[in-house]
mmCIF file of C-alpha atoms and ligand atoms in Angstrom:
data_model
loop_
_atom_site.group_PDB
_atom_site.id
_atom_site.type_symbol
_atom_site.label_atom_id
_atom_site.label_comp_id
_atom_site.label_asym_id
_atom_site.label_seq_id
_atom_site.Cartn_x
_atom_site.Cartn_y
_atom_site.Cartn_z
ATOM 1 C CA MET Q 1 72.892 88.217 106.911
ATOM 2 C CA VAL Q 2 69.978 88.586 104.539
ATOM 3 C CA HIS Q 3 68.957 85.315 102.937
ATOM 4 C CA PRO Q 4 67.793 84.383 99.435
ATOM 5 C CA MET Q 5 65.379 86.734 97.759
ATOM 6 C CA ASP Q 6 63.956 87.163 94.296
ATOM 7 C CA SER Q 7 65.205 90.629 93.483
ATOM 8 C CA ILE Q 8 66.627 93.555 95.363
ATOM 9 C CA LYS Q 9 67.390 97.174 94.515
ATOM 10 C CA CYS Q 10 70.052 99.285 96.131
ATOM 11 C CA ASP Q 11 71.955 102.450 95.399
ATOM 12 C CA VAL Q 12 75.424 100.929 95.793
ATOM 13 C CA LEU Q 13 76.322 97.253 95.594
ATOM 14 C CA ILE Q 14 79.702 96.029 96.824
ATOM 15 C CA VAL Q 15 80.553 92.554 95.545
ATOM 16 C CA GLY Q 16 82.869 90.824 98.042
ATOM 17 C CA SER Q 17 83.353 91.407 101.759
ATOM 18 C CA GLY Q 18 87.120 91.054 102.022
ATOM 19 C CA LEU Q 19 89.289 93.955 103.154
ATOM 20 C CA ALA Q 20 88.585 96.031 100.022
ATOM 21 C CA GLY Q 21 84.815 95.527 100.248
ATOM 22 C CA ALA Q 22 84.719 96.057 104.026
ATOM 23 C CA SER Q 23 86.793 99.238 103.717
ATOM 24 C CA ALA Q 24 84.484 100.548 100.969
ATOM 25 C CA ALA Q 25 81.374 99.750 103.069
ATOM 26 C CA ASN Q 26 82.927 101.417 106.098
ATOM 27 C CA TRP Q 27 83.768 104.597 104.197
ATOM 28 C CA LEU Q 28 80.402 104.772 102.406
ATOM 29 C CA ASP Q 29 78.827 104.630 105.848
ATOM 30 C CA ARG Q 30 81.178 107.307 107.229
ATOM 31 C CA LEU Q 31 80.376 109.515 104.221
ATOM 32 C CA GLY Q 32 76.623 109.184 104.745
ATOM 33 C CA VAL Q 33 75.769 106.913 101.778
ATOM 34 C CA LYS Q 34 73.118 104.683 103.294
ATOM 35 C CA ASP Q 35 71.484 102.476 100.648
ATOM 36 C CA VAL Q 36 74.422 100.067 100.380
ATOM 37 C CA ALA Q 37 74.389 96.267 100.068
ATOM 38 C CA VAL Q 38 77.376 93.926 100.422
ATOM 39 C CA LEU Q 39 77.240 90.616 98.558
ATOM 40 C CA GLU Q 40 79.409 87.735 99.818
ATOM 41 C CA ARG Q 41 79.444 84.210 98.381
ATOM 42 C CA LEU Q 42 80.889 82.453 101.473
ATOM 43 C CA SER Q 43 79.130 81.345 104.671
ATOM 44 C CA PRO Q 44 80.531 82.951 107.859
ATOM 45 C CA GLY Q 45 82.642 79.837 108.606
ATOM 46 C CA GLN Q 46 84.013 79.586 105.060
ATOM 47 C CA HIS Q 47 84.663 83.333 105.056
ATOM 48 C CA ARG Q 48 86.748 83.061 108.245
ATOM 49 C CA ARG Q 49 88.768 80.169 106.787
ATOM 50 C CA TYR Q 50 89.304 81.962 103.461
ATOM 51 C CA HIS Q 51 90.546 85.130 105.131
ATOM 52 C CA SER Q 52 92.770 83.330 107.650
ATOM 53 C CA VAL Q 53 95.009 82.217 104.732
ATOM 54 C CA CYS Q 54 97.326 85.213 104.840
ATOM 55 C CA GLY Q 55 100.591 86.480 106.295
ATOM 56 C CA GLU Q 56 98.508 89.405 107.640
ATOM 57 C CA ALA Q 57 101.392 91.891 107.505
ATOM 58 C CA VAL Q 58 100.631 95.501 106.639
ATOM 59 C CA SER Q 59 102.474 98.766 107.082
ATOM 60 C CA SER Q 60 101.403 101.521 109.468
ATOM 61 C CA ARG Q 61 101.542 103.917 106.574
ATOM 62 C CA MET Q 62 98.934 102.040 104.522
ATOM 63 C CA LEU Q 63 96.653 101.659 107.551
ATOM 64 C CA GLY Q 64 96.963 105.414 108.026
ATOM 65 C CA LEU Q 65 96.125 106.129 104.373
ATOM 66 C CA ALA Q 66 93.109 103.847 104.638
ATOM 67 C CA GLY Q 67 91.942 105.582 107.819
ATOM 68 C CA VAL Q 68 92.053 102.261 109.690
ATOM 69 C CA GLY Q 69 93.200 102.072 113.317
ATOM 70 C CA THR Q 70 95.596 99.568 114.886
ATOM 71 C CA GLU Q 71 93.093 97.925 117.235
ATOM 72 C CA HIS Q 72 93.282 94.678 115.240
ATOM 73 C CA SER Q 73 97.081 94.531 115.312
ATOM 74 C CA VAL Q 74 98.321 91.359 117.027
ATOM 75 C CA ARG Q 75 101.987 92.391 116.791
ATOM 76 C CA ASP Q 76 104.009 95.466 115.886
ATOM 77 C CA VAL Q 77 106.864 94.861 113.459
ATOM 78 C CA ASP Q 78 109.921 97.065 113.095
ATOM 79 C CA VAL Q 79 112.290 95.231 110.736
ATOM 80 C CA ILE Q 80 112.014 93.548 107.335
ATOM 81 C CA SER Q 81 114.802 91.067 106.673
ATOM 82 C CA ILE Q 82 115.515 89.639 103.201
ATOM 83 C CA SER Q 83 117.963 86.831 102.616
ATOM 84 C CA VAL Q 84 119.049 85.241 99.323
ATOM 85 C CA ASN Q 85 120.028 81.564 99.434
ATOM 86 C CA GLY Q 86 120.797 81.775 103.144
ATOM 87 C CA SER Q 87 123.299 84.658 102.765
ATOM 88 C CA GLU Q 88 123.602 87.443 105.352
ATOM 89 C CA PRO Q 89 120.209 89.188 105.224
ATOM 90 C CA SER Q 90 119.531 92.768 104.203
ATOM 91 C CA LYS Q 91 117.528 94.486 106.909
ATOM 92 C CA VAL Q 92 115.389 97.589 106.710
ATOM 93 C CA ARG Q 93 113.751 99.382 109.610
ATOM 94 C CA VAL Q 94 110.013 99.687 109.049
ATOM 95 C CA LYS Q 95 106.836 100.483 110.894
ATOM 96 C CA GLY Q 96 104.068 97.945 110.510
ATOM 97 C CA HIS Q 97 101.803 95.326 112.001
ATOM 98 C CA VAL Q 98 100.635 91.769 111.791
ATOM 99 C CA ILE Q 99 96.868 92.003 112.031
ATOM 100 C CA ASP Q 100 93.933 89.766 112.845
ATOM 101 C CA ARG Q 101 92.458 90.052 109.388
ATOM 102 C CA ASN Q 102 89.105 88.465 110.210
ATOM 103 C CA ALA Q 103 88.603 90.805 113.159
ATOM 104 C CA MET Q 104 89.551 93.777 110.975
ATOM 105 C CA ILE Q 105 86.977 92.851 108.313
ATOM 106 C CA GLU Q 106 84.219 92.434 110.903
ATOM 107 C CA GLY Q 107 85.266 95.663 112.610
ATOM 108 C CA LEU Q 108 85.071 97.589 109.337
ATOM 109 C CA LEU Q 109 81.714 96.318 108.109
ATOM 110 C CA PRO Q 110 79.030 98.670 109.408
ATOM 111 C CA SER Q 111 76.804 96.696 111.783
ATOM 112 C CA PHE Q 112 73.613 97.695 109.977
ATOM 113 C CA ALA Q 113 74.986 97.109 106.455
ATOM 114 C CA ARG Q 114 72.708 94.992 104.288
ATOM 115 C CA ARG Q 115 74.777 91.832 103.919
ATOM 116 C CA ILE Q 116 73.552 89.409 101.295
ATOM 117 C CA ARG Q 117 74.782 85.830 101.121
ATOM 118 C CA GLY Q 118 75.152 84.860 97.465
ATOM 119 C CA ARG Q 119 77.641 84.535 94.627
ATOM 120 C CA ALA Q 120 77.698 87.021 91.765
ATOM 121 C CA VAL Q 121 77.373 84.942 88.625
ATOM 122 C CA SER Q 122 77.214 87.626 85.938
ATOM 123 C CA VAL Q 123 76.960 91.386 85.630
ATOM 124 C CA SER Q 124 75.280 93.397 82.886
ATOM 125 C CA VAL Q 125 75.159 97.121 82.280
ATOM 126 C CA THR Q 126 71.635 98.592 82.235
ATOM 127 C CA GLU Q 127 70.279 102.042 81.365
ATOM 128 C CA ASP Q 128 70.360 103.244 84.948
ATOM 129 C CA GLY Q 129 73.178 101.158 86.380
ATOM 130 C CA PHE Q 130 73.925 97.461 86.712
ATOM 131 C CA SER Q 131 72.070 94.212 87.028
ATOM 132 C CA VAL Q 132 73.885 91.468 88.932
ATOM 133 C CA GLU Q 133 72.685 87.864 88.658
ATOM 134 C CA THR Q 134 73.494 86.083 91.890
ATOM 135 C CA THR Q 135 72.775 82.689 93.420
ATOM 136 C CA ALA Q 136 70.392 84.577 95.724
ATOM 137 C CA GLY Q 137 68.480 86.376 92.960
ATOM 138 C CA ARG Q 138 68.942 89.475 90.832
ATOM 139 C CA ILE Q 139 70.305 92.699 92.333
ATOM 140 C CA SER Q 140 69.913 96.072 90.561
ATOM 141 C CA CYS Q 141 72.098 98.963 91.606
ATOM 142 C CA ARG Q 142 73.075 102.418 90.444
ATOM 143 C CA SER Q 143 76.760 102.106 91.399
ATOM 144 C CA LEU Q 144 78.855 98.958 91.638
ATOM 145 C CA ILE Q 145 82.123 98.293 93.467
ATOM 146 C CA GLY Q 146 83.896 95.099 92.394
ATOM 147 C CA ALA Q 147 85.821 93.929 95.475
ATOM 148 C CA ASP Q 148 85.490 90.261 94.596
ATOM 149 C CA GLY Q 149 89.131 89.291 94.621
ATOM 150 C CA ALA Q 150 91.564 87.743 92.153
ATOM 151 C CA HIS Q 151 88.945 86.046 89.972
ATOM 152 C CA SER Q 152 86.553 88.989 89.921
ATOM 153 C CA VAL Q 153 83.289 88.483 88.068
ATOM 154 C CA VAL Q 154 82.754 92.257 87.986
ATOM 155 C CA ARG Q 155 86.115 92.747 86.264
ATOM 156 C CA ARG Q 156 85.421 89.952 83.804
ATOM 157 C CA ASP Q 157 81.934 91.150 82.785
ATOM 158 C CA VAL Q 158 82.228 94.944 82.960
ATOM 159 C CA PHE Q 159 85.874 95.438 81.955
ATOM 160 C CA GLY Q 160 86.742 92.229 80.086
ATOM 161 C CA SER Q 161 90.289 92.338 81.464
ATOM 162 C CA ARG Q 162 92.544 90.120 83.555
ATOM 163 C CA PRO Q 163 95.654 90.646 85.708
ATOM 164 C CA GLU Q 164 99.018 90.388 84.030
ATOM 165 C CA PHE Q 165 100.148 87.560 86.309
ATOM 166 C CA MET Q 166 98.753 85.295 89.055
ATOM 167 C CA VAL Q 167 101.183 84.286 91.818
ATOM 168 C CA LYS Q 168 100.047 81.101 93.581
ATOM 169 C CA ALA Q 169 100.770 81.356 97.306
ATOM 170 C CA VAL Q 170 100.325 79.078 100.318
ATOM 171 C CA ASN Q 171 100.234 80.018 104.010
ATOM 172 C CA THR Q 172 100.200 78.098 107.280
ATOM 173 C CA LEU Q 173 100.690 78.736 111.004
ATOM 174 C CA VAL Q 174 103.522 76.962 112.824
ATOM 175 C CA PRO Q 175 104.542 77.141 116.497
ATOM 176 C CA GLY Q 176 107.756 79.020 117.271
ATOM 177 C CA GLU Q 177 109.242 81.990 119.065
ATOM 178 C CA CYS Q 178 108.052 85.382 117.868
ATOM 179 C CA ASP Q 179 110.010 88.599 117.473
ATOM 180 C CA ASN Q 180 109.179 91.785 115.572
ATOM 181 C CA VAL Q 181 110.803 90.885 112.243
ATOM 182 C CA LEU Q 182 109.152 90.036 108.922
ATOM 183 C CA ARG Q 183 111.535 87.542 107.269
ATOM 184 C CA PHE Q 184 111.647 86.910 103.535
ATOM 185 C CA SER Q 185 113.848 84.334 101.799
ATOM 186 C CA ILE Q 186 114.617 84.384 98.127
ATOM 187 C CA GLY Q 187 116.186 81.442 96.349
ATOM 188 C CA GLY Q 188 116.026 77.713 96.912
ATOM 189 C CA SER Q 189 114.865 76.090 93.722
ATOM 190 C CA GLY Q 190 115.241 79.323 91.719
ATOM 191 C CA PRO Q 191 115.796 83.057 92.140
ATOM 192 C CA SER Q 192 112.075 83.824 92.020
ATOM 193 C CA ALA Q 193 111.347 81.212 94.718
ATOM 194 C CA TYR Q 194 110.071 83.234 97.607
ATOM 195 C CA SER Q 195 108.985 82.419 101.144
ATOM 196 C CA TRP Q 196 108.214 84.321 104.326
ATOM 197 C CA ARG Q 197 107.992 83.846 108.068
ATOM 198 C CA PHE Q 198 106.062 86.443 110.027
ATOM 199 C CA PRO Q 199 105.462 86.551 113.783
ATOM 200 C CA SER Q 200 101.795 86.125 114.632
ATOM 201 C CA THR Q 201 99.882 85.633 117.868
ATOM 202 C CA GLU Q 202 102.004 84.555 120.861
ATOM 203 C CA GLY Q 203 104.006 81.412 120.086
ATOM 204 C CA MET Q 204 102.885 81.159 116.458
ATOM 205 C CA ASN Q 205 104.506 82.157 113.165
ATOM 206 C CA SER Q 206 102.828 82.581 109.840
ATOM 207 C CA VAL Q 207 104.841 80.776 107.173
ATOM 208 C CA GLY Q 208 104.118 81.036 103.484
ATOM 209 C CA PHE Q 209 105.645 80.491 100.098
ATOM 210 C CA VAL Q 210 104.967 80.829 96.449
ATOM 211 C CA LYS Q 211 103.394 77.517 95.512
ATOM 212 C CA GLY Q 212 105.732 74.911 94.126
ATOM 213 C CA GLU Q 213 108.665 76.272 96.149
ATOM 214 C CA GLY Q 214 108.002 74.527 99.449
ATOM 215 C CA THR Q 215 105.927 71.844 101.119
ATOM 216 C CA VAL Q 216 103.702 71.864 104.154
ATOM 217 C CA PRO Q 217 104.190 68.848 106.471
ATOM 218 C CA GLU Q 218 101.312 66.400 106.328
ATOM 219 C CA GLY Q 219 98.464 67.144 108.688
ATOM 220 C CA VAL Q 220 99.383 70.830 109.125
ATOM 221 C CA PRO Q 221 96.368 72.961 108.181
ATOM 222 C CA HIS Q 222 97.150 75.365 105.379
ATOM 223 C CA GLY Q 223 95.521 77.098 102.484
ATOM 224 C CA GLY Q 224 96.447 78.613 99.154
ATOM 225 C CA ARG Q 225 95.162 81.251 96.805
ATOM 226 C CA CYS Q 226 96.241 83.377 93.865
ATOM 227 C CA ILE Q 227 97.724 86.830 94.323
ATOM 228 C CA PRO Q 228 97.100 88.869 91.143
ATOM 229 C CA VAL Q 229 99.810 91.343 90.092
ATOM 230 C CA GLY Q 230 100.110 93.797 87.205
ATOM 231 C CA ARG Q 231 97.091 96.008 87.641
ATOM 232 C CA VAL Q 232 94.395 95.964 85.002
ATOM 233 C CA PRO Q 233 94.402 98.865 82.514
ATOM 234 C CA GLU Q 234 91.035 100.306 83.585
ATOM 235 C CA VAL Q 235 89.576 100.417 87.093
ATOM 236 C CA GLN Q 236 86.590 102.689 86.401
ATOM 237 C CA ARG Q 237 83.915 102.392 83.788
ATOM 238 C CA GLY Q 238 80.847 104.573 84.257
ATOM 239 C CA ARG Q 239 79.689 104.064 87.839
ATOM 240 C CA CYS Q 240 81.559 100.779 88.252
ATOM 241 C CA LEU Q 241 84.863 100.701 90.162
ATOM 242 C CA LEU Q 242 87.313 97.894 90.908
ATOM 243 C CA ALA Q 243 89.118 97.728 94.265
ATOM 244 C CA GLY Q 244 91.770 95.490 95.839
ATOM 245 C CA ASP Q 245 92.680 92.179 94.206
ATOM 246 C CA ALA Q 246 89.833 92.575 91.694
ATOM 247 C CA ALA Q 247 92.003 95.295 90.104
ATOM 248 C CA ALA Q 248 95.240 93.306 90.696
ATOM 249 C CA PHE Q 249 96.502 95.961 93.106
ATOM 250 C CA PRO Q 250 98.964 93.847 95.206
ATOM 251 C CA ASN Q 251 102.547 95.038 95.016
ATOM 252 C CA PRO Q 252 104.412 92.826 92.513
ATOM 253 C CA ILE Q 253 107.640 92.999 94.536
ATOM 254 C CA SER Q 254 106.238 91.933 97.919
ATOM 255 C CA CYS Q 255 102.911 90.371 96.800
ATOM 256 C CA GLY Q 256 101.359 92.375 99.661
ATOM 257 C CA GLY Q 257 97.838 93.545 98.876
ATOM 258 C CA ILE Q 258 96.201 94.271 102.244
ATOM 259 C CA GLY Q 259 97.174 97.942 102.269
ATOM 260 C CA ALA Q 260 96.166 98.492 98.641
ATOM 261 C CA ALA Q 261 92.821 96.735 99.266
ATOM 262 C CA LEU Q 262 92.051 98.945 102.265
ATOM 263 C CA VAL Q 263 93.164 102.195 100.629
ATOM 264 C CA SER Q 264 91.428 101.487 97.292
ATOM 265 C CA GLY Q 265 88.214 100.537 99.142
ATOM 266 C CA ARG Q 266 88.320 103.915 100.843
ATOM 267 C CA LYS Q 267 89.061 105.806 97.609
ATOM 268 C CA ALA Q 268 86.283 103.951 95.747
ATOM 269 C CA ALA Q 269 83.808 104.907 98.482
ATOM 270 C CA GLU Q 270 84.928 108.539 98.296
ATOM 271 C CA ALA Q 271 84.420 108.529 94.512
ATOM 272 C CA VAL Q 272 80.901 107.108 94.850
ATOM 273 C CA ALA Q 273 79.975 109.541 97.620
ATOM 274 C CA SER Q 274 81.252 112.561 95.682
ATOM 275 C CA GLY Q 275 79.973 111.370 92.288
ATOM 276 C CA ASP Q 276 83.481 111.835 90.834
ATOM 277 C CA TYR Q 277 83.906 108.285 89.518
ATOM 278 C CA GLN Q 278 86.574 109.293 87.019
ATOM 279 C CA GLY Q 279 88.536 110.786 89.900
ATOM 280 C CA TYR Q 280 89.095 107.227 91.141
ATOM 281 C CA GLY Q 281 90.709 106.239 87.826
ATOM 282 C CA ARG Q 282 92.872 109.375 87.943
ATOM 283 C CA TRP Q 283 93.966 108.585 91.493
ATOM 284 C CA VAL Q 284 95.001 105.049 90.514
ATOM 285 C CA ASP Q 285 96.912 106.317 87.466
ATOM 286 C CA LYS Q 286 98.819 108.861 89.546
ATOM 287 C CA SER Q 287 99.372 106.949 92.773
ATOM 288 C CA VAL Q 288 102.858 105.672 93.445
ATOM 289 C CA ILE Q 289 101.262 102.570 95.058
ATOM 290 C CA PHE Q 290 100.504 101.236 91.573
ATOM 291 C CA ASP Q 291 103.589 102.547 89.793
ATOM 292 C CA ARG Q 292 104.498 100.574 86.682
ATOM 293 C CA ARG Q 293 108.093 100.347 87.902
ATOM 294 C CA PHE Q 294 107.068 97.680 90.442
ATOM 295 C CA MET Q 295 105.904 95.394 87.648
ATOM 296 C CA ASP Q 296 109.044 96.106 85.595
ATOM 297 C CA ALA Q 297 111.122 95.049 88.604
ATOM 298 C CA PHE Q 298 108.947 91.923 89.024
ATOM 299 C CA HIS Q 299 109.763 90.885 85.452
ATOM 300 C CA ALA Q 300 113.458 91.683 85.924
ATOM 301 C CA VAL Q 301 113.712 89.601 89.124
ATOM 302 C CA SER Q 302 111.748 86.723 87.564
ATOM 303 C CA GLY Q 303 114.439 86.451 84.887
ATOM 304 C CA TRP Q 304 117.398 86.480 87.293
ATOM 305 C CA THR Q 305 119.674 83.517 87.842
ATOM 306 C CA GLY Q 306 120.503 82.573 91.458
ATOM 307 C CA LYS Q 307 123.961 84.125 90.968
ATOM 308 C CA GLU Q 308 122.421 87.428 89.834
ATOM 309 C CA ALA Q 309 120.073 87.488 92.846
ATOM 310 C CA GLN Q 310 123.023 87.010 95.201
ATOM 311 C CA ASP Q 311 125.120 89.535 93.314
ATOM 312 C CA ALA Q 312 122.326 92.123 93.510
ATOM 313 C CA MET Q 313 121.878 91.658 97.269
ATOM 314 C CA ARG Q 314 125.587 91.516 98.229
ATOM 315 C CA PRO Q 315 126.101 95.302 98.647
ATOM 316 C CA LEU Q 316 122.994 95.431 100.828
ATOM 317 C CA ALA Q 317 123.921 92.887 103.544
ATOM 318 C CA GLY Q 318 123.175 94.144 107.066
ATOM 319 C CA TYR Q 319 121.071 97.222 107.823
ATOM 320 C CA VAL Q 320 120.253 99.282 104.729
ATOM 321 C CA GLY Q 321 119.397 102.965 104.608
ATOM 322 C CA VAL Q 322 119.104 105.422 101.732
ATOM 323 C CA PRO Q 323 122.889 106.135 101.383
ATOM 324 C CA ARG Q 324 123.742 102.422 100.998
ATOM 325 C CA GLY Q 325 120.836 101.899 98.597
ATOM 326 C CA MET Q 326 122.059 104.797 96.465
ATOM 327 C CA ALA Q 327 125.640 103.529 96.559
ATOM 328 C CA ALA Q 328 124.409 100.104 95.378
ATOM 329 C CA MET Q 329 122.546 101.759 92.493
ATOM 330 C CA ILE Q 330 125.707 103.550 91.387
ATOM 331 C CA ARG Q 331 127.959 100.507 91.811
ATOM 332 C CA ARG Q 332 125.556 98.053 90.126
ATOM 333 C CA PRO Q 333 123.539 100.050 87.575
ATOM 334 C CA GLY Q 334 122.304 96.813 85.955
ATOM 335 C CA TYR Q 335 120.095 96.226 88.998
ATOM 336 C CA ALA Q 336 119.117 99.871 89.444
ATOM 337 C CA ARG Q 337 115.441 99.462 88.512
ATOM 338 C CA VAL Q 338 115.022 96.645 91.046
ATOM 339 C CA TYR Q 339 116.780 98.657 93.773
ATOM 340 C CA MET Q 340 114.563 101.622 92.883
ATOM 341 C CA ALA Q 341 111.350 99.578 93.080
ATOM 342 C CA CYS Q 342 112.397 98.122 96.449
ATOM 343 C CA TRP Q 343 113.229 101.584 97.727
ATOM 344 C CA MET Q 344 109.836 102.884 96.542
ATOM 345 C CA ALA Q 345 108.082 99.944 98.229
ATOM 346 C CA PHE Q 346 109.806 100.704 101.533
ATOM 347 C CA ARG Q 347 109.530 104.447 101.272
ATOM 348 C CA HIS Q 348 105.883 104.605 100.285
ATOM 349 C CA GLY Q 349 104.593 101.346 101.692
ATOM 350 C CA TRP Q 350 106.603 100.805 104.851
ATOM 351 C CA ARG Q 351 108.139 104.225 105.518
ATOM 352 C CA PRO Q 352 111.272 103.477 107.518
ATOM 353 C CA PRO Q 353 111.843 106.040 110.226
ATOM 354 C CA THR Q 354 115.186 107.071 108.675
ATOM 355 C CA ASP Q 355 113.971 109.699 106.232
ATOM 356 C CA ALA Q 356 115.390 110.103 102.741
ATOM 357 C CA PRO Q 357 116.904 113.473 101.789
ATOM 358 C CA ALA Q 358 114.243 115.973 100.760
ATOM 359 C CA TYR Q 359 115.167 115.938 97.075
ATOM 360 C CA LEU Q 360 114.210 112.261 96.868
ATOM 361 C CA HIS Q 361 110.710 113.036 98.087
ATOM 362 C CA VAL Q 362 109.853 115.390 95.296
ATOM 363 C CA LYS Q 363 107.952 113.250 92.808
ATOM 364 C CA MET Q 364 107.161 110.439 95.152
ATOM 365 C CA GLU Q 365 104.580 112.026 97.411
ATOM 366 C CA LYS Q 366 101.747 111.268 95.032
ATOM 367 C CA ILE Q 367 99.693 108.790 97.034
HETATM 368 C C1 FAD U 1 98.890 83.018 101.101
HETATM 369 C C2 FAD U 1 98.729 84.506 101.030
HETATM 370 C C3 FAD U 1 99.382 85.315 101.942
HETATM 371 C C4 FAD U 1 99.258 86.706 101.867
HETATM 372 N N1 FAD U 1 99.901 87.482 102.779
HETATM 373 C C5 FAD U 1 99.797 88.825 102.695
HETATM 374 C C6 FAD U 1 100.449 89.662 103.657
HETATM 375 O O1 FAD U 1 101.089 89.205 104.600
HETATM 376 N N2 FAD U 1 100.342 91.024 103.498
HETATM 377 C C7 FAD U 1 99.626 91.583 102.481
HETATM 378 O O2 FAD U 1 99.580 92.813 102.383
HETATM 379 N N3 FAD U 1 98.980 90.809 101.591
HETATM 380 C C8 FAD U 1 99.030 89.455 101.672
HETATM 381 N N4 FAD U 1 98.359 88.678 100.772
HETATM 382 C C9 FAD U 1 97.537 89.328 99.737
HETATM 383 C C10 FAD U 1 96.214 89.777 100.356
HETATM 384 O O3 FAD U 1 95.640 88.688 101.021
HETATM 385 C C11 FAD U 1 95.231 90.312 99.295
HETATM 386 O O4 FAD U 1 95.897 91.170 98.405
HETATM 387 C C12 FAD U 1 94.079 91.085 99.939
HETATM 388 O O5 FAD U 1 93.500 90.345 100.953
HETATM 389 C C13 FAD U 1 93.014 91.419 98.904
HETATM 390 O O6 FAD U 1 91.803 91.786 99.540
HETATM 391 P P1 FAD U 1 90.472 91.907 98.670
HETATM 392 O O7 FAD U 1 89.411 92.314 99.600
HETATM 393 O O8 FAD U 1 90.723 92.720 97.463
HETATM 394 O O9 FAD U 1 90.199 90.418 98.118
HETATM 395 P P2 FAD U 1 89.857 89.084 98.913
HETATM 396 O O10 FAD U 1 90.516 89.052 100.232
HETATM 397 O O11 FAD U 1 90.138 87.967 97.971
HETATM 398 O O12 FAD U 1 88.267 89.176 99.189
HETATM 399 C C14 FAD U 1 87.355 88.982 98.158
HETATM 400 C C15 FAD U 1 86.012 88.616 98.778
HETATM 401 O O13 FAD U 1 85.059 88.530 97.727
HETATM 402 C C16 FAD U 1 84.314 87.332 97.823
HETATM 403 N N5 FAD U 1 83.923 86.952 96.474
HETATM 404 C C17 FAD U 1 84.727 86.525 95.471
HETATM 405 N N6 FAD U 1 84.011 86.281 94.361
HETATM 406 C C18 FAD U 1 82.727 86.560 94.662
HETATM 407 C C19 FAD U 1 81.506 86.496 93.922
HETATM 408 N N7 FAD U 1 81.488 86.099 92.634
HETATM 409 N N8 FAD U 1 80.356 86.860 94.526
HETATM 410 C C20 FAD U 1 80.361 87.272 95.830
HETATM 411 N N9 FAD U 1 81.477 87.339 96.593
HETATM 412 C C21 FAD U 1 82.646 86.999 96.006
HETATM 413 C C22 FAD U 1 85.304 86.348 98.454
HETATM 414 O O14 FAD U 1 84.639 85.252 99.062
HETATM 415 C C23 FAD U 1 86.039 87.250 99.461
HETATM 416 O O15 FAD U 1 85.380 87.294 100.700
HETATM 417 C C24 FAD U 1 98.457 87.291 100.839
HETATM 418 C C25 FAD U 1 97.763 86.458 99.946
HETATM 419 C C26 FAD U 1 97.902 85.085 100.037
HETATM 420 C C27 FAD U 1 97.160 84.220 99.048
#
């Protein structure tokens, strides 16, 4: 870590060393861009605590798209199970991992990267780039990647935008047997109440819920943060790019944002290295990862009653593949856009091994 200084100049500044920032730094390094600095507000201990608040589940497909290996996987997962109000769960075969997120971040950050400890306070646009006021002094850079999470200062000052919605989520680790299933429960105090239980390291499960829909027993260490959904309208302005939660990239249906953070960090680095900054905006607009239909489904589900949630899931009890999903769409057209968004999330995020018929691939292979 570099410590407080008066002013610093660099070619590329990445604000935030979470998964998006670490992925961007890693790819800038791989692509030969050397004059890069990474600004992080948290001390190493605080950083580890911050990033340990997470279910840490990510699909193999997203790791592949991000060019990230599986060496930081602590468990392979092969099923996602979703249950509404304790009813028989719907299960989908998937290919994914629970990762050690802290180890992944450290593994991605190039060892020689200039890491600056300080908080970005404000950002202004200058003639030849950006000037970032930080608690460690002023940093001038030609290109800027905002990877500073849900409450991004880069987004606020350069783009003046905010995510459509902030989901407050809590996570904790509890002892228990582990298998290879990611379990989601919908219902409880309302149809949008949502909790999960993921296997973690041996003998531990990661349990989380949308805040207000559960309680953590006293004395059990836990943490909470906001997950932004409903991506911001613009992710590129001049030589400034937003990646990960700063751009509200998490999937509104699952609230998963690890894959999107890693992939967008990579794409942002590629745009900086090639000088095609607008290409990053075009990629985001076209990519199925950020399809508007996910947010439409989020709004639809948020308005459901408990009865509607159960009614929507009933035809999908047990193992679900494409034929049953399509049959449900035909039988219950009122829920079709939610079924479609879920199918897209599985198909393009989690890629179940049972492949859809070729005609369903046509417009979807746009990642
Ligand atoms: C409880 C919970 C559970 C989750 N579980 C999952 C899951 O199982 N699977 C999944 O895919 N997603 C999950 N997510 C979402 C996922 O954690 C995020 O989408 C993802 O980590 C975003 O990464 P990021 O790098 O964009 O942002 P962050 O991880 O938020 O990293 C941002 C970094 O920037 C730093 N920073 C912020 N502001 C400044 C500043 N002003 N100056 C300098 N540095 C700054 C922060 O300290 C941090 O290190 C979960 C989220 C929560 C809250």
